[in-house]
Coordinates of C-alpha atoms and ligand atoms in Angstrom, one line a residue:
M1 CA 0.0 0.0 0.0
N2 CA 1.6 3.3 -1.0
R3 CA 1.1 6.7 0.6
Y4 CA -1.5 7.8 -2.0
E5 CA -3.7 4.7 -1.4
I6 CA -3.5 5.3 2.3
L7 CA -4.5 8.9 1.9
E8 CA -7.4 7.9 -0.2
L9 CA -8.7 5.5 2.4
L10 CA -8.3 8.2 5.1
R11 CA -10.4 10.6 3.0
L12 CA -13.3 8.2 2.4
P13 CA -16.6 9.3 4.0
P14 CA -17.4 7.3 7.2
D15 CA -20.3 5.4 5.8
S16 CA -18.7 4.3 2.5
P17 CA -18.7 0.6 1.8
E18 CA -14.9 0.7 1.2
I19 CA -14.4 1.5 4.8
A20 CA -16.4 -1.5 6.0
A21 CA -14.5 -3.7 3.5
L22 CA -11.2 -2.3 4.7
W23 CA -12.0 -3.2 8.4
E24 CA -13.1 -6.7 7.2
Q25 CA -9.9 -7.2 5.2
A26 CA -7.8 -6.2 8.3
R27 CA -9.8 -8.7 10.4
G28 CA -9.1 -11.4 7.8
V29 CA -5.3 -10.7 8.2
T30 CA -5.6 -10.9 12.0
D31 CA -7.5 -14.1 11.7
S32 CA -4.9 -15.6 9.5
V33 CA -2.1 -14.8 12.0
F34 CA -3.8 -15.0 15.4
G35 CA -7.1 -16.7 14.7
K36 CA -9.8 -15.4 17.0
T37 CA -7.4 -15.2 19.9
V38 CA -7.4 -12.1 22.0
F39 CA -4.5 -11.4 24.5
Q40 CA -5.1 -9.5 27.7
R41 CA -2.7 -6.9 29.1
G42 CA -3.8 -5.8 32.6
V43 CA -2.7 -2.3 33.3
V44 CA -1.7 -1.3 36.9
E45 CA -1.7 2.5 36.9
F46 CA 0.4 3.1 40.0
S47 CA 1.1 6.9 40.0
S48 CA -0.9 9.8 38.7
F49 CA 1.9 12.3 39.4
C50 CA 3.6 13.6 36.3
R51 CA 6.3 16.2 35.7
K52 CA 5.3 16.7 32.0
N53 CA 2.7 18.9 30.6
C54 CA 1.4 17.1 27.5
H55 CA -1.4 19.3 26.1
Y56 CA -3.9 16.4 25.7
C57 CA -3.5 14.6 29.0
G58 CA -5.4 15.0 32.3
L59 CA -2.4 13.9 34.3
R60 CA -0.3 16.9 33.1
N61 CA 1.6 18.7 35.9
A62 CA -0.4 21.9 35.5
N63 CA -3.7 20.3 36.2
S64 CA -4.1 21.3 39.8
Q65 CA -7.6 19.9 40.0
L66 CA -6.5 16.3 39.8
H67 CA -6.3 14.1 42.9
R68 CA -2.8 12.7 42.8
F69 CA -2.0 9.2 44.2
R70 CA 1.0 6.9 44.3
L71 CA 0.3 3.2 45.1
A72 CA 2.4 1.4 47.7
E73 CA 4.5 -1.5 46.4
D74 CA 2.2 -4.1 48.1
D75 CA -0.9 -2.6 46.4
V76 CA 0.8 -2.9 43.0
L77 CA 1.7 -6.5 43.7
S78 CA -1.8 -7.4 44.9
A79 CA -3.3 -5.9 41.7
A80 CA -0.9 -7.9 39.6
A81 CA -1.8 -11.0 41.6
V82 CA -5.5 -10.5 41.0
G83 CA -4.8 -9.9 37.3
A84 CA -2.8 -13.1 37.0
S85 CA -5.4 -15.1 38.9
L86 CA -8.0 -13.9 36.2
G87 CA -5.8 -15.3 33.4
V88 CA -4.3 -11.9 32.4
G89 CA -1.0 -13.0 30.7
T90 CA 0.7 -9.6 30.7
I91 CA 1.0 -7.1 33.5
V92 CA 1.6 -3.6 32.4
L93 CA 3.1 -1.1 34.9
Q94 CA 2.0 2.4 33.8
A95 CA 2.4 5.8 35.4
G96 CA 2.9 9.5 34.8
E97 CA 6.5 10.6 34.9
D98 CA 6.6 10.8 38.6
T99 CA 9.8 12.5 39.9
A100 CA 9.5 10.6 43.1
L101 CA 9.5 7.3 41.3
D102 CA 12.5 5.2 42.5
P103 CA 13.9 3.1 39.6
Y104 CA 14.9 0.5 42.2
V105 CA 11.3 0.2 43.4
V106 CA 10.2 -0.4 39.8
G107 CA 13.0 -3.0 39.4
S108 CA 11.9 -4.8 42.6
L109 CA 8.2 -4.8 41.3
I110 CA 9.3 -6.3 38.0
T111 CA 11.4 -9.0 39.8
Q112 CA 8.6 -9.9 42.3
I113 CA 5.8 -10.0 39.7
K114 CA 7.9 -12.2 37.4
D115 CA 8.9 -14.5 40.3
Q116 CA 5.3 -14.9 41.5
H117 CA 3.4 -15.3 38.3
A118 CA 3.9 -16.8 34.8
V119 CA 3.3 -13.4 33.1
A120 CA 5.1 -11.0 30.9
V121 CA 5.8 -7.6 32.3
T122 CA 5.4 -4.5 30.2
L123 CA 6.5 -1.0 31.3
S124 CA 4.7 2.2 30.2
L125 CA 6.5 4.8 32.2
G126 CA 7.6 7.4 29.6
D127 CA 11.0 8.9 29.0
Y128 CA 14.0 7.7 31.0
D129 CA 17.7 7.4 30.2
E130 CA 19.3 4.4 28.7
D131 CA 20.9 3.3 32.0
T132 CA 17.5 3.1 33.6
Y133 CA 15.9 1.2 30.7
T134 CA 18.9 -1.2 30.8
Y135 CA 18.4 -1.7 34.6
W136 CA 14.7 -2.5 34.2
R137 CA 15.4 -4.9 31.3
D138 CA 18.0 -6.6 33.5
C139 CA 15.4 -6.9 36.2
G140 CA 13.3 -9.0 33.8
A141 CA 11.0 -6.5 32.1
D142 CA 9.9 -8.0 28.8
R143 CA 8.3 -5.1 27.0
Y144 CA 8.1 -1.4 26.8
L145 CA 5.3 0.8 25.4
L146 CA 6.4 4.3 24.4
K147 CA 3.9 5.9 22.0
V148 CA 5.3 8.6 19.7
E149 CA 1.8 10.1 19.7
T150 CA 2.5 12.1 16.5
T151 CA 5.5 11.9 14.3
D152 CA 5.0 15.4 12.9
A153 CA 7.9 17.5 14.4
A154 CA 5.9 20.7 14.8
L155 CA 2.8 19.1 16.3
H156 CA 4.9 16.9 18.6
G157 CA 6.8 19.9 19.9
Q158 CA 3.6 21.9 20.4
Y159 CA 1.6 19.2 22.3
R160 CA 4.6 17.8 24.2
P161 CA 6.2 21.0 25.4
G162 CA 10.0 20.8 25.6
Q163 CA 10.0 17.4 23.8
K164 CA 11.3 16.5 20.4
V165 CA 10.0 13.8 18.2
S166 CA 13.6 12.8 17.3
E167 CA 14.3 12.2 21.0
R168 CA 11.2 10.0 21.4
M169 CA 12.2 8.0 18.2
R170 CA 15.7 7.6 19.6
R171 CA 14.3 6.2 22.8
I172 CA 12.2 3.7 20.9
E173 CA 15.4 2.6 19.1
T174 CA 17.2 2.2 22.4
L175 CA 14.5 0.1 23.8
Q176 CA 14.6 -2.2 20.7
K177 CA 18.4 -2.4 21.0
L178 CA 18.1 -3.4 24.7
G179 CA 15.9 -6.3 23.6
F180 CA 12.6 -5.1 24.9
E181 CA 9.6 -6.2 22.8
T182 CA 8.8 -2.6 21.9
G183 CA 5.5 -0.9 21.3
S184 CA 4.7 2.5 20.1
G185 CA 1.7 4.3 18.6
L186 CA -0.4 7.3 18.0
I187 CA -3.2 9.4 19.4
T188 CA -5.5 9.6 16.3
G189 CA -7.6 12.7 15.7
L190 CA -5.4 15.1 17.6
P191 CA -6.5 18.7 16.6
G192 CA -4.5 20.1 13.7
R193 CA -3.3 16.8 12.4
L194 CA -4.1 16.6 8.7
P195 CA -4.6 13.4 6.7
H196 CA -1.2 13.6 5.0
M197 CA 0.5 13.7 8.4
V198 CA -1.5 10.6 9.4
V199 CA -0.1 8.9 6.3
E200 CA 3.5 9.7 7.4
D201 CA 2.7 8.6 11.0
I202 CA 1.4 5.2 9.7
L203 CA 4.3 4.7 7.3
L204 CA 7.0 5.7 9.8
L205 CA 5.5 3.5 12.6
S206 CA 5.3 0.6 10.1
S207 CA 9.0 0.9 9.2
L208 CA 10.3 0.3 12.7
G209 CA 9.7 -3.4 13.1
L210 CA 7.6 -2.8 16.3
D211 CA 6.1 -5.7 18.3
M212 CA 3.0 -3.6 19.2
I213 CA 1.3 -0.7 17.6
A214 CA -1.3 1.2 19.6
C215 CA -3.4 3.8 18.0
G216 CA -6.3 5.2 20.1
P217 CA -8.6 8.2 19.4
F218 CA -8.1 11.6 21.1
V219 CA -10.5 12.1 24.0
P220 CA -10.6 15.8 25.1
H221 CA -10.1 16.4 28.8
P222 CA -11.7 19.7 30.0
Q223 CA -8.7 20.5 32.4
T224 CA -6.2 20.6 29.5
P225 CA -5.3 23.1 26.7
L226 CA -7.0 20.8 24.2
G227 CA -10.2 20.5 26.3
G228 CA -12.3 22.6 23.9
Y229 CA -11.5 20.6 20.8
P230 CA -13.7 17.8 19.4
A231 CA -12.8 14.1 20.1
G232 CA -11.1 12.1 17.4
S233 CA -13.5 10.2 15.3
V234 CA -13.9 6.5 16.1
Q235 CA -14.2 5.7 12.4
E236 CA -10.8 7.3 11.7
A237 CA -9.2 5.4 14.6
L238 CA -10.5 2.1 13.3
T239 CA -9.4 2.9 9.8
V240 CA -5.9 3.8 11.0
N241 CA -5.8 0.5 13.0
A242 CA -7.0 -1.5 10.0
I243 CA -4.3 0.1 7.7
V244 CA -1.7 -0.6 10.4
R245 CA -2.8 -4.2 10.5
L246 CA -2.5 -4.6 6.7
L247 CA 1.0 -3.2 6.8
N248 CA 2.0 -5.1 10.0
P249 CA 0.3 -8.5 10.0
K250 CA 2.3 -9.8 13.0
A251 CA 2.2 -6.8 15.2
H252 CA 0.1 -6.9 18.4
I253 CA -2.6 -4.3 18.0
P254 CA -4.8 -3.3 21.0
A255 CA -8.4 -2.3 20.8
T256 CA -7.7 0.7 22.9
S257 CA -9.7 1.7 26.0
A258 CA -10.1 5.2 24.4
L259 CA -12.5 3.7 21.9
D260 CA -14.8 2.6 24.8
A261 CA -14.7 6.1 26.2
L262 CA -16.3 7.4 22.9
V263 CA -18.8 4.8 21.9
P264 CA -20.4 1.8 23.6
E265 CA -18.5 -1.5 22.7
G266 CA -15.8 0.6 21.1
R267 CA -13.2 -2.1 21.9
I268 CA -15.3 -4.7 20.2
L269 CA -15.4 -2.6 17.1
G270 CA -11.6 -2.4 17.4
L271 CA -11.3 -6.2 17.4
H272 CA -13.7 -6.4 14.4
A273 CA -11.3 -4.0 12.6
G274 CA -8.2 -6.1 13.2
A275 CA -7.0 -5.7 16.8
N276 CA -5.9 -8.8 18.8
V277 CA -5.2 -7.3 22.2
V278 CA -7.2 -5.6 25.0
M279 CA -5.7 -3.7 27.9
P280 CA -8.1 -3.6 30.9
S281 CA -7.2 -1.5 33.9
I282 CA -6.5 -3.6 36.9
T283 CA -5.8 -0.6 39.1
P284 CA -7.4 -0.9 42.6
E285 CA -10.9 0.6 42.8
S286 CA -9.9 3.1 45.5
V287 CA -7.8 5.1 43.1
R288 CA -8.8 4.0 39.6
K289 CA -11.0 7.0 38.9
S290 CA -8.1 9.4 39.7
Y291 CA -6.0 8.1 36.9
A292 CA -8.0 10.4 34.7
I293 CA -5.9 10.7 31.5
Y294 CA -9.2 11.5 29.7
P295 CA -12.9 11.5 30.7
G296 CA -14.5 8.1 30.4
K297 CA -11.3 6.3 31.3
N298 CA -11.7 3.9 34.3
V299 CA -15.3 4.8 34.9
S300 CA -16.1 1.3 36.0
V301 CA -16.6 1.4 39.8
T302 CA -16.7 -2.4 40.3
S303 CA -13.8 -4.6 41.6
I304 CA -10.8 -5.5 39.4
A305 CA -12.2 -9.0 39.0
A306 CA -15.7 -7.8 37.9
T307 CA -14.2 -5.4 35.4
V308 CA -11.9 -7.9 33.9
R309 CA -14.5 -10.7 33.8
G310 CA -17.1 -8.3 32.3
L311 CA -14.7 -7.5 29.5
Q312 CA -13.8 -11.2 29.0
E313 CA -17.5 -12.0 28.7
R314 CA -18.2 -9.3 26.2
I315 CA -15.3 -10.5 24.0
S316 CA -16.3 -14.1 24.2
K317 CA -20.0 -13.3 23.4
V318 CA -19.0 -11.9 20.0
G319 CA -17.0 -14.9 18.9
Y320 CA -13.4 -14.3 20.1
F321 CA -11.3 -16.5 22.3
V322 CA -9.9 -14.8 25.4
S323 CA -6.4 -16.2 25.9
D324 CA -4.4 -16.4 29.2
A325 CA -1.1 -16.6 27.3
R326 CA 1.6 -13.9 27.5
G327 CA 1.0 -13.3 23.8
G328 CA 4.2 -11.6 22.9
K329 CA 7.0 -12.6 20.5
E330 CA 6.8 -16.2 21.8
F331 CA 3.4 -16.5 20.1
F332 CA 5.3 -17.0 16.9
S333 CA 7.6 -19.7 18.2
S334 CA 5.0 -21.6 20.2
P335 CA 4.5 -25.1 18.6
K336 CA 0.8 -25.3 19.6
M337 CA -0.1 -22.3 17.5
Ligands
SAH1 N1 3.4 8.8 31.0 C1 3.6 7.8 30.1 C2 2.5 6.7 30.2 C3 1.1 7.2 30.6 S1 0.2 8.1 29.4 C4 3.7 8.3 28.6 O1 3.2 9.4 28.4 O2 4.2 7.6 27.8 C5 -0.4 6.8 28.4 C6 -0.9 7.2 27.1 O3 -2.2 7.9 27.2 C7 -0.1 8.2 26.2 O4 0.9 7.5 25.5 C8 -1.2 8.8 25.3 O5 -1.1 8.1 24.0 C9 -2.5 8.5 26.0 N2 -3.3 9.7 26.2 C10 -3.0 10.7 27.0 N3 -4.0 11.7 26.9 C11 -4.9 11.2 26.0 C12 -6.1 11.7 25.5 N4 -6.6 12.9 25.9 N5 -6.8 11.0 24.6 C13 -6.3 9.8 24.2 N6 -5.2 9.2 24.7 C14 -4.5 10.0 25.6
SF4_2 FE1 2.5 12.7 31.7 FE2 2.2 10.7 30.0 FE3 0.2 12.3 30.5 FE4 2.3 13.2 29.1 S1 0.9 11.6 28.5 S2 1.3 14.3 30.8 S3 4.0 12.1 30.1 S4 1.1 10.9 31.9

């Protein structure tokens, strides 16, 4: 698929039959690689403190209205244990860029989770130096998710003040060099992003040999500079995911939680358009709502178990198979598959 064909797909009206056919084609590719299997990544969101000021995100440092929390080590370990007991094969440790975060505590969490459960551990902690990434990898972390958000240099610099897209790309390269199964991705529908920029985003991401590509729609948060802009369209997010699938048949692609924040059963639509992964929050109920990256995230007030089981049931009901496997690179070397 060349850049003109991608551009044409992105310019199709939402209700055109070509869009439905594209999603179906992407699902067909996913079926041929992963069958109907859906892997689960349980996300423990353990700190809502952040030193950064990304214009789209509710955790941004300047948001004085947000209740900030930092989970104790034992609470992170209990959440991971609940996730593992529910058949979640990957535990994701995610947080804002908390200046009080001690890399050794993260290292100890990684080691303990890996010792106690047969799971993969993914980190989603943002920008750190190579030594820190190396240390976490040595502690046993399997994967790292670092979304580039937008590859357009001007937009990136505008929405991530003080940050350069080239630095983010270099970090992704470093993570790959260190042997992390590496994920990146986009926020689709960010204000000011034109279709030709999305084409470049898709092509650049697809050239990196990533293990995971996560593209979720922008959801405006009222306490941020982008709060007054419209949400990204669900249709565009699904179309981007479908194109990404066609270009990256073996990548793990999540049906992002942001889809669910915009439409009912958004994540199911994501699976129908070619995704093969879901990432339920397994953050303890007491703080889950305070991890308010965008409105509609973590709205479920039930227990971790009820949230995860509810999602598993919704997925099974529409014909997919919820797997308890780690579902990373090893998927491709496993004899049973
Ligand atoms: N601090 C880390 C990880 C937590 S943020 C980091 O930034 O990498 C996790 C993800 O939330 C970000 O990568 C971004 O893609 C997403 N996000 C933030 N604000 C959002 C919004 N308003 N709408 C949709 N996704 C958003
Ligand atoms: Fe912080 Fe990540 Fe939100 Fe940026 S996207 S403000 S780094 S939590």
